[in-house]
Coordinates of C-alpha atoms and ligand atoms in Angstrom, one line a residue:
M1 CA 18.9 -13.4 -3.4
S2 CA 17.6 -10.5 -5.4
R3 CA 19.9 -8.4 -7.6
L4 CA 19.5 -5.3 -5.4
A5 CA 20.0 -7.3 -2.1
E6 CA 23.3 -8.5 -3.2
R7 CA 24.5 -5.0 -3.5
F8 CA 23.5 -4.2 0.0
I9 CA 25.5 -7.1 1.6
D10 CA 28.7 -5.2 1.9
R11 CA 27.5 -1.7 2.2
P12 CA 28.3 -0.1 5.4
F13 CA 25.3 1.0 7.6
I14 CA 25.6 4.6 8.6
P15 CA 22.6 5.6 10.8
E16 CA 21.4 9.2 10.7
V17 CA 19.3 11.0 13.3
S18 CA 16.4 12.6 11.5
R19 CA 15.0 15.9 12.6
Y20 CA 11.5 14.6 12.0
P21 CA 9.8 11.6 13.7
F22 CA 10.2 8.5 11.5
S23 CA 7.7 5.7 11.8
V24 CA 8.8 3.3 9.1
Q25 CA 9.7 -0.1 10.4
E26 CA 10.1 -2.0 7.1
T27 CA 10.6 -1.2 3.5
V28 CA 9.5 -4.0 1.1
V29 CA 11.4 -3.8 -2.2
A30 CA 9.6 -5.3 -5.3
G31 CA 11.4 -8.3 -6.9
D32 CA 11.3 -6.9 -10.4
L33 CA 12.1 -3.2 -10.7
G34 CA 14.6 -0.9 -12.4
Q35 CA 16.1 -0.8 -15.8
C36 CA 14.8 -3.1 -18.7
G37 CA 16.6 -4.5 -21.7
G38 CA 15.6 -1.7 -24.0
V39 CA 16.8 1.0 -21.6
R40 CA 20.2 -0.8 -21.2
M41 CA 20.6 -0.8 -24.9
A42 CA 19.7 2.8 -25.4
L43 CA 22.0 3.9 -22.5
K44 CA 24.9 1.9 -23.8
V45 CA 24.7 3.4 -27.3
T46 CA 24.1 7.0 -26.1
K47 CA 27.0 6.8 -23.6
D48 CA 29.3 5.2 -26.1
L49 CA 28.7 8.0 -28.7
L50 CA 29.0 10.8 -26.2
E51 CA 32.3 9.4 -25.0
Y52 CA 33.5 9.0 -28.6
A53 CA 32.6 12.6 -29.4
D54 CA 34.2 13.8 -26.1
G55 CA 32.1 17.0 -26.1
K56 CA 33.9 18.2 -29.3
I57 CA 30.7 17.6 -31.6
P58 CA 27.2 17.8 -30.2
I59 CA 25.2 14.6 -30.4
Y60 CA 21.5 15.3 -30.9
A61 CA 18.5 13.2 -29.6
N62 CA 14.8 13.6 -30.8
N63 CA 13.6 12.9 -27.4
A64 CA 15.2 11.8 -24.0
P65 CA 16.8 8.6 -25.2
V66 CA 15.2 7.0 -22.1
H67 CA 12.6 8.6 -19.9
N68 CA 14.5 9.4 -16.8
K69 CA 15.3 13.0 -15.7
L70 CA 18.7 12.2 -14.0
I71 CA 20.0 10.2 -16.9
T72 CA 19.0 12.9 -19.4
E73 CA 20.6 15.6 -17.3
A74 CA 23.8 13.6 -17.0
F75 CA 23.8 13.0 -20.9
Q76 CA 23.2 16.7 -21.5
A77 CA 26.1 17.6 -19.3
K78 CA 28.2 15.5 -21.6
G79 CA 27.1 17.1 -24.8
L80 CA 23.7 15.7 -25.7
V81 CA 21.3 18.2 -27.2
I82 CA 17.6 17.3 -27.1
E83 CA 16.1 18.6 -30.5
P84 CA 12.7 17.0 -31.6
E85 CA 12.4 19.1 -34.7
I86 CA 13.9 17.4 -37.7
D87 CA 14.0 20.8 -39.6
K88 CA 16.5 22.1 -37.0
I89 CA 18.9 19.2 -37.5
L90 CA 21.5 19.9 -40.1
P91 CA 22.8 17.2 -42.5
N92 CA 25.7 15.2 -41.0
S93 CA 24.5 15.7 -37.5
I94 CA 24.2 12.6 -35.4
W95 CA 20.6 12.2 -34.2
I96 CA 19.7 9.6 -31.7
L97 CA 16.0 8.4 -32.0
S98 CA 14.5 7.3 -28.8
A99 CA 13.9 3.8 -27.3
H100 CA 10.1 4.3 -27.4
G101 CA 10.2 4.7 -31.1
T102 CA 10.0 7.2 -34.0
S103 CA 7.6 7.3 -36.9
P104 CA 9.2 5.4 -40.0
E105 CA 8.3 8.6 -42.0
I106 CA 10.7 10.7 -39.8
V107 CA 13.4 8.1 -40.0
T108 CA 13.2 8.0 -43.8
K109 CA 13.1 11.8 -44.1
A110 CA 16.1 12.2 -41.8
K111 CA 18.2 9.7 -43.7
G112 CA 17.2 11.4 -47.0
K113 CA 18.4 14.7 -45.5
G114 CA 21.8 13.2 -44.8
I115 CA 21.3 13.1 -41.0
L116 CA 23.2 10.3 -39.4
V117 CA 20.4 8.5 -37.5
V118 CA 21.2 6.3 -34.6
N119 CA 17.9 4.5 -33.9
V120 CA 17.8 3.0 -30.4
E121 CA 14.1 1.9 -30.7
C122 CA 13.5 -1.0 -28.4
P123 CA 12.8 -4.2 -30.4
L124 CA 9.6 -4.7 -28.3
V125 CA 8.3 -1.4 -29.7
T126 CA 9.4 -2.5 -33.1
R127 CA 7.5 -5.7 -32.7
V128 CA 4.2 -3.8 -32.1
R129 CA 4.9 -1.5 -35.1
K130 CA 5.5 -4.6 -37.4
E131 CA 2.3 -6.3 -36.0
A132 CA 0.3 -3.1 -36.9
A133 CA 1.8 -3.0 -40.3
R134 CA 1.1 -6.7 -40.9
A135 CA -2.6 -6.3 -39.7
E136 CA -3.1 -3.4 -42.1
E137 CA -1.5 -5.5 -44.9
K138 CA -4.1 -8.3 -44.2
G139 CA -7.0 -5.8 -44.3
E140 CA -7.5 -5.8 -40.5
H141 CA -8.7 -2.8 -38.6
V142 CA -6.1 -1.9 -35.9
V143 CA -7.5 -0.7 -32.5
Y144 CA -4.5 0.9 -30.8
R145 CA -4.5 2.0 -27.2
G146 CA -1.7 4.4 -26.3
A147 CA -1.1 7.4 -24.0
K148 CA -1.7 11.0 -25.0
N149 CA 1.5 12.9 -25.9
H150 CA 3.8 9.8 -25.6
P151 CA 6.1 9.2 -28.6
E152 CA 5.3 5.6 -29.0
P153 CA 1.8 5.9 -30.5
S154 CA 3.1 8.1 -33.2
A155 CA 5.9 5.6 -33.9
I156 CA 3.3 2.8 -34.2
L157 CA 0.5 4.5 -36.1
G158 CA 3.0 6.5 -38.2
G159 CA 4.0 3.2 -39.6
L160 CA 0.6 2.6 -41.2
K161 CA 0.0 3.4 -44.9
N162 CA -3.5 4.6 -44.3
P163 CA -4.5 6.4 -41.1
Q164 CA -8.1 5.1 -41.5
S165 CA -6.7 1.6 -40.9
A166 CA -6.6 2.3 -37.1
T167 CA -8.6 3.6 -34.3
F168 CA -6.5 5.4 -31.7
I169 CA -7.7 5.2 -28.2
I170 CA -6.2 7.6 -25.6
D171 CA -6.6 8.0 -21.9
E172 CA -9.7 10.3 -22.1
T173 CA -11.5 8.4 -24.9
D174 CA -15.2 7.9 -24.3
F175 CA -15.7 4.3 -25.4
S176 CA -19.3 4.9 -26.2
T177 CA -18.4 7.2 -29.2
V178 CA -15.8 4.6 -30.7
R179 CA -17.2 3.2 -33.9
L180 CA -15.4 0.0 -35.1
P181 CA -16.0 -1.3 -38.6
S182 CA -18.0 -4.6 -38.7
E183 CA -16.8 -5.7 -42.1
R184 CA -13.2 -6.2 -41.2
P185 CA -11.4 -8.3 -38.6
I186 CA -10.1 -6.2 -35.6
R187 CA -6.6 -6.5 -34.2
V188 CA -5.9 -4.8 -30.8
L189 CA -2.6 -3.6 -30.0
N190 CA -1.3 -1.3 -27.3
Q191 CA 1.6 0.8 -26.0
T192 CA 4.2 -1.3 -24.4
T193 CA 4.1 0.5 -21.0
L194 CA 0.3 0.5 -20.2
S195 CA -1.4 -1.1 -17.2
T196 CA -1.8 -4.8 -17.9
R197 CA -5.0 -5.1 -15.9
G198 CA -6.3 -1.7 -17.1
I199 CA -6.2 -2.6 -20.8
K200 CA -8.1 -5.8 -20.2
I201 CA -10.9 -3.8 -18.5
E202 CA -11.0 -1.3 -21.3
I203 CA -11.2 -3.9 -24.0
D204 CA -14.0 -5.7 -22.2
K205 CA -15.9 -2.3 -22.1
L206 CA -15.3 -2.0 -25.9
R207 CA -16.7 -5.6 -26.4
D208 CA -19.8 -4.8 -24.4
L209 CA -20.4 -1.6 -26.4
N210 CA -19.8 -3.4 -29.7
P211 CA -21.6 -6.7 -29.2
G212 CA -21.7 -7.9 -32.9
I213 CA -18.0 -7.4 -33.4
K214 CA -15.3 -9.9 -32.5
I215 CA -12.7 -8.0 -30.5
P216 CA -9.6 -10.2 -29.8
D217 CA -7.3 -9.8 -26.6
P218 CA -4.9 -6.9 -26.8
M219 CA -1.1 -7.5 -27.4
G220 CA 1.8 -5.2 -26.9
I221 CA 2.7 -4.8 -23.2
C222 CA 6.4 -5.6 -22.8
Y223 CA 7.9 -8.1 -20.3
A224 CA 9.5 -5.4 -18.2
T225 CA 6.2 -3.5 -17.7
D226 CA 4.4 -6.8 -17.0
N227 CA 6.9 -7.9 -14.5
R228 CA 7.2 -4.7 -12.6
Q229 CA 3.4 -4.4 -12.3
D230 CA 3.1 -8.1 -11.2
S231 CA 5.7 -7.7 -8.6
L232 CA 4.0 -4.6 -7.2
Y233 CA 0.7 -6.3 -7.0
G234 CA 2.5 -9.1 -5.1
I235 CA 3.7 -6.5 -2.5
F236 CA 0.1 -5.5 -2.0
S237 CA -1.3 -8.9 -1.9
N238 CA 0.2 -10.1 1.5
P239 CA -2.5 -9.5 4.2
Q240 CA 0.2 -10.3 6.9
K241 CA 2.2 -7.3 5.9
P242 CA -0.2 -4.5 4.8
I243 CA 1.6 -1.7 2.9
D244 CA 1.0 1.9 4.2
F245 CA 2.7 3.9 1.6
L246 CA 4.3 3.4 -1.8
V247 CA 7.4 5.0 -3.2
V248 CA 8.1 4.6 -7.0
V249 CA 11.5 5.7 -8.1
G250 CA 11.2 7.2 -11.6
S251 CA 10.5 10.3 -13.6
K252 CA 7.2 12.0 -14.3
N253 CA 7.8 11.7 -18.1
S254 CA 8.1 7.8 -17.6
H255 CA 4.8 6.1 -18.5
N256 CA 5.7 2.8 -16.9
S257 CA 6.7 4.6 -13.7
Q258 CA 3.4 6.5 -13.7
E259 CA 1.4 3.2 -14.1
L260 CA 3.2 1.8 -11.0
K261 CA 2.3 4.8 -9.1
N262 CA -1.3 4.5 -10.3
I263 CA -1.3 1.0 -8.8
G264 CA -0.3 2.4 -5.6
V265 CA -3.0 5.1 -5.7
G266 CA -5.6 2.3 -6.4
F267 CA -4.6 0.6 -3.2
L268 CA -3.8 3.5 -0.9
G269 CA -5.3 6.7 -2.3
K270 CA -3.5 9.6 -4.0
D271 CA -1.6 10.9 -1.0
K272 CA 0.0 7.7 -0.1
A273 CA 1.8 6.8 -3.4
V274 CA 4.6 9.0 -4.8
L275 CA 7.0 9.2 -7.7
V276 CA 10.4 10.5 -6.9
D277 CA 13.7 10.7 -8.9
S278 CA 16.1 11.1 -5.9
P279 CA 16.2 11.4 -2.1
D280 CA 16.1 15.1 -2.2
E281 CA 12.5 14.8 -3.5
I282 CA 11.4 12.8 -0.4
N283 CA 9.4 14.8 2.1
P284 CA 10.2 13.3 5.6
V285 CA 6.7 14.4 6.8
W286 CA 5.3 11.6 4.7
F287 CA 6.8 9.1 7.0
S288 CA 6.3 10.8 10.4
E289 CA 3.3 8.9 11.8
N290 CA 1.3 5.8 11.2
I291 CA 3.4 4.6 8.3
K292 CA 4.9 1.3 9.5
R293 CA 5.5 -0.4 6.1
V294 CA 6.6 1.2 2.8
G295 CA 6.5 -0.6 -0.5
L296 CA 9.2 0.4 -3.0
T297 CA 9.7 -0.2 -6.6
S298 CA 11.3 1.6 -9.7
G299 CA 10.4 2.1 -13.3
A300 CA 12.2 0.5 -16.3
S301 CA 14.3 3.5 -17.0
V302 CA 15.8 3.9 -13.6
L303 CA 19.4 2.8 -12.8
D304 CA 19.9 0.6 -9.8
E305 CA 22.2 3.4 -8.4
Y306 CA 19.2 5.7 -8.0
T307 CA 17.0 3.1 -6.3
I308 CA 19.8 2.3 -3.9
E309 CA 20.1 5.9 -2.9
I310 CA 16.4 5.9 -1.9
L311 CA 16.8 2.6 0.0
E312 CA 19.8 4.1 1.8
W313 CA 17.5 7.1 2.8
F314 CA 15.1 4.6 4.6
R315 CA 17.8 2.3 6.0
K316 CA 19.8 5.0 7.7
R317 CA 16.6 6.3 9.4
G318 CA 16.1 2.9 10.9
S319 CA 13.9 1.0 8.5
N320 CA 14.6 -2.7 7.8
L321 CA 14.8 -3.5 4.1
T322 CA 13.1 -6.6 2.8
F323 CA 14.0 -7.7 -0.7
L324 CA 11.5 -9.8 -2.6
I325 CA 12.7 -12.1 -5.4
G326 CA 11.5 -11.4 -8.9
K327 CA 11.1 -13.2 -12.2
E328 CA 14.1 -11.2 -13.6
D329 CA 16.4 -12.6 -10.8
D330 CA 16.4 -15.8 -12.7
P331 CA 19.9 -16.1 -14.2
R332 CA 18.3 -16.6 -17.7
F333 CA 17.4 -12.9 -17.6
D334 CA 21.1 -12.0 -17.5
D335 CA 21.4 -13.0 -21.1
L336 CA 18.5 -10.6 -22.1
T337 CA 20.4 -8.2 -24.1
F338 CA 19.0 -6.5 -27.3
P339 CA 21.0 -6.0 -30.3
L340 CA 22.7 -2.7 -30.8
P341 CA 22.1 -0.6 -34.1
Q342 CA 25.6 -1.6 -35.2
N343 CA 25.4 0.1 -38.7
D344 CA 24.1 3.3 -37.3
I345 CA 26.8 3.4 -34.6
A346 CA 29.5 2.6 -37.3
N347 CA 28.3 5.5 -39.5
A348 CA 28.2 8.0 -36.7
K349 CA 31.7 7.0 -35.5
A350 CA 33.1 7.1 -39.0
Y351 CA 31.8 10.7 -39.2
L352 CA 33.3 11.6 -35.8
D353 CA 36.7 10.0 -37.0
K354 CA 36.6 12.3 -40.0
Q355 CA 36.2 15.2 -37.7
N356 CA 39.2 14.0 -35.9
V357 CA 37.4 13.9 -32.6
A358 CA 38.4 10.3 -31.6
Ligands
SF4_1 S1 9.9 -0.6 -21.1 FE1 9.6 -2.3 -22.5 S2 9.3 -1.5 -24.4 FE2 10.1 0.2 -23.2 S3 12.4 0.0 -23.5 FE3 11.9 -1.3 -21.8 S4 11.6 -3.4 -22.6 FE4 11.5 -1.9 -24.3

């Protein structure tokens, strides 16, 4: 049984009569969905520090620690202040650096200024940054594919000694204008949350346009992104149970959630795949006619509680719920925990102790 299905066994079923016609007979829930190991780690650290400070001292973050609107609002209500500008952070402030990475230059500058940095960068982002630095060290040219305005590319490329060591490819890049050096080996890396299938197509395009240059396969998509996309393709690949509409639970600033929505748009068109944070963002009119089967998934920065609220919305209007089994339902994934930044946490707590807030 899937992790989410277990949580539905004992839940009371309270039907609700809708004012709108409701045609959904079945909601098919992806096997792999919801929060990943990196998000769990970032949430644990942020929650712990906010509780320790108890609202008496503000805790700063350079970005939303995880890309989820509801989680960020809940943290802000407990004293988290989002401040991306290092120049506005005073010495001895506690500054949480986000799960999707921060340029090492900023980390060093912050520590030099006496800011108490708590770096919750996901180890899978760190792995890509280290790969990029290693490639540069070996004299390879890095081709990095990332999303425009996402913090991860600056965390990765900011770790290089020489910006000329890399070619940065963003969403709108015209591949025909990309010039790769022919005298150095190429290393292809990408943002952890991109489309697994999309990046392969793009790299093939780059190969076609640079026939004399050996371009290896890309590396960087994390297990959580991969599993959630795979599960979603699984939902769409059952010809006995065609999906009419896709609901992705997640926030607009969550790149992996957006990629899940894009998969839905690819199968169903842009009016039949939506991204919502909570039930109040659902428009009942979407499900008023000819929508018999809805696919449902959630991004890697979404708590199960949020997904459950959306599932309840469908169940109480009369839709059956079908839970698929995912790779992460294997008990071995229960042990997938990422190490906490213990030294950073200890320094931050020692400072809070001195301020007598604990
Ligand atoms: S989505 Fe992937 S890279 Fe991002 S925090 Fe989760 S596990 Fe880490």
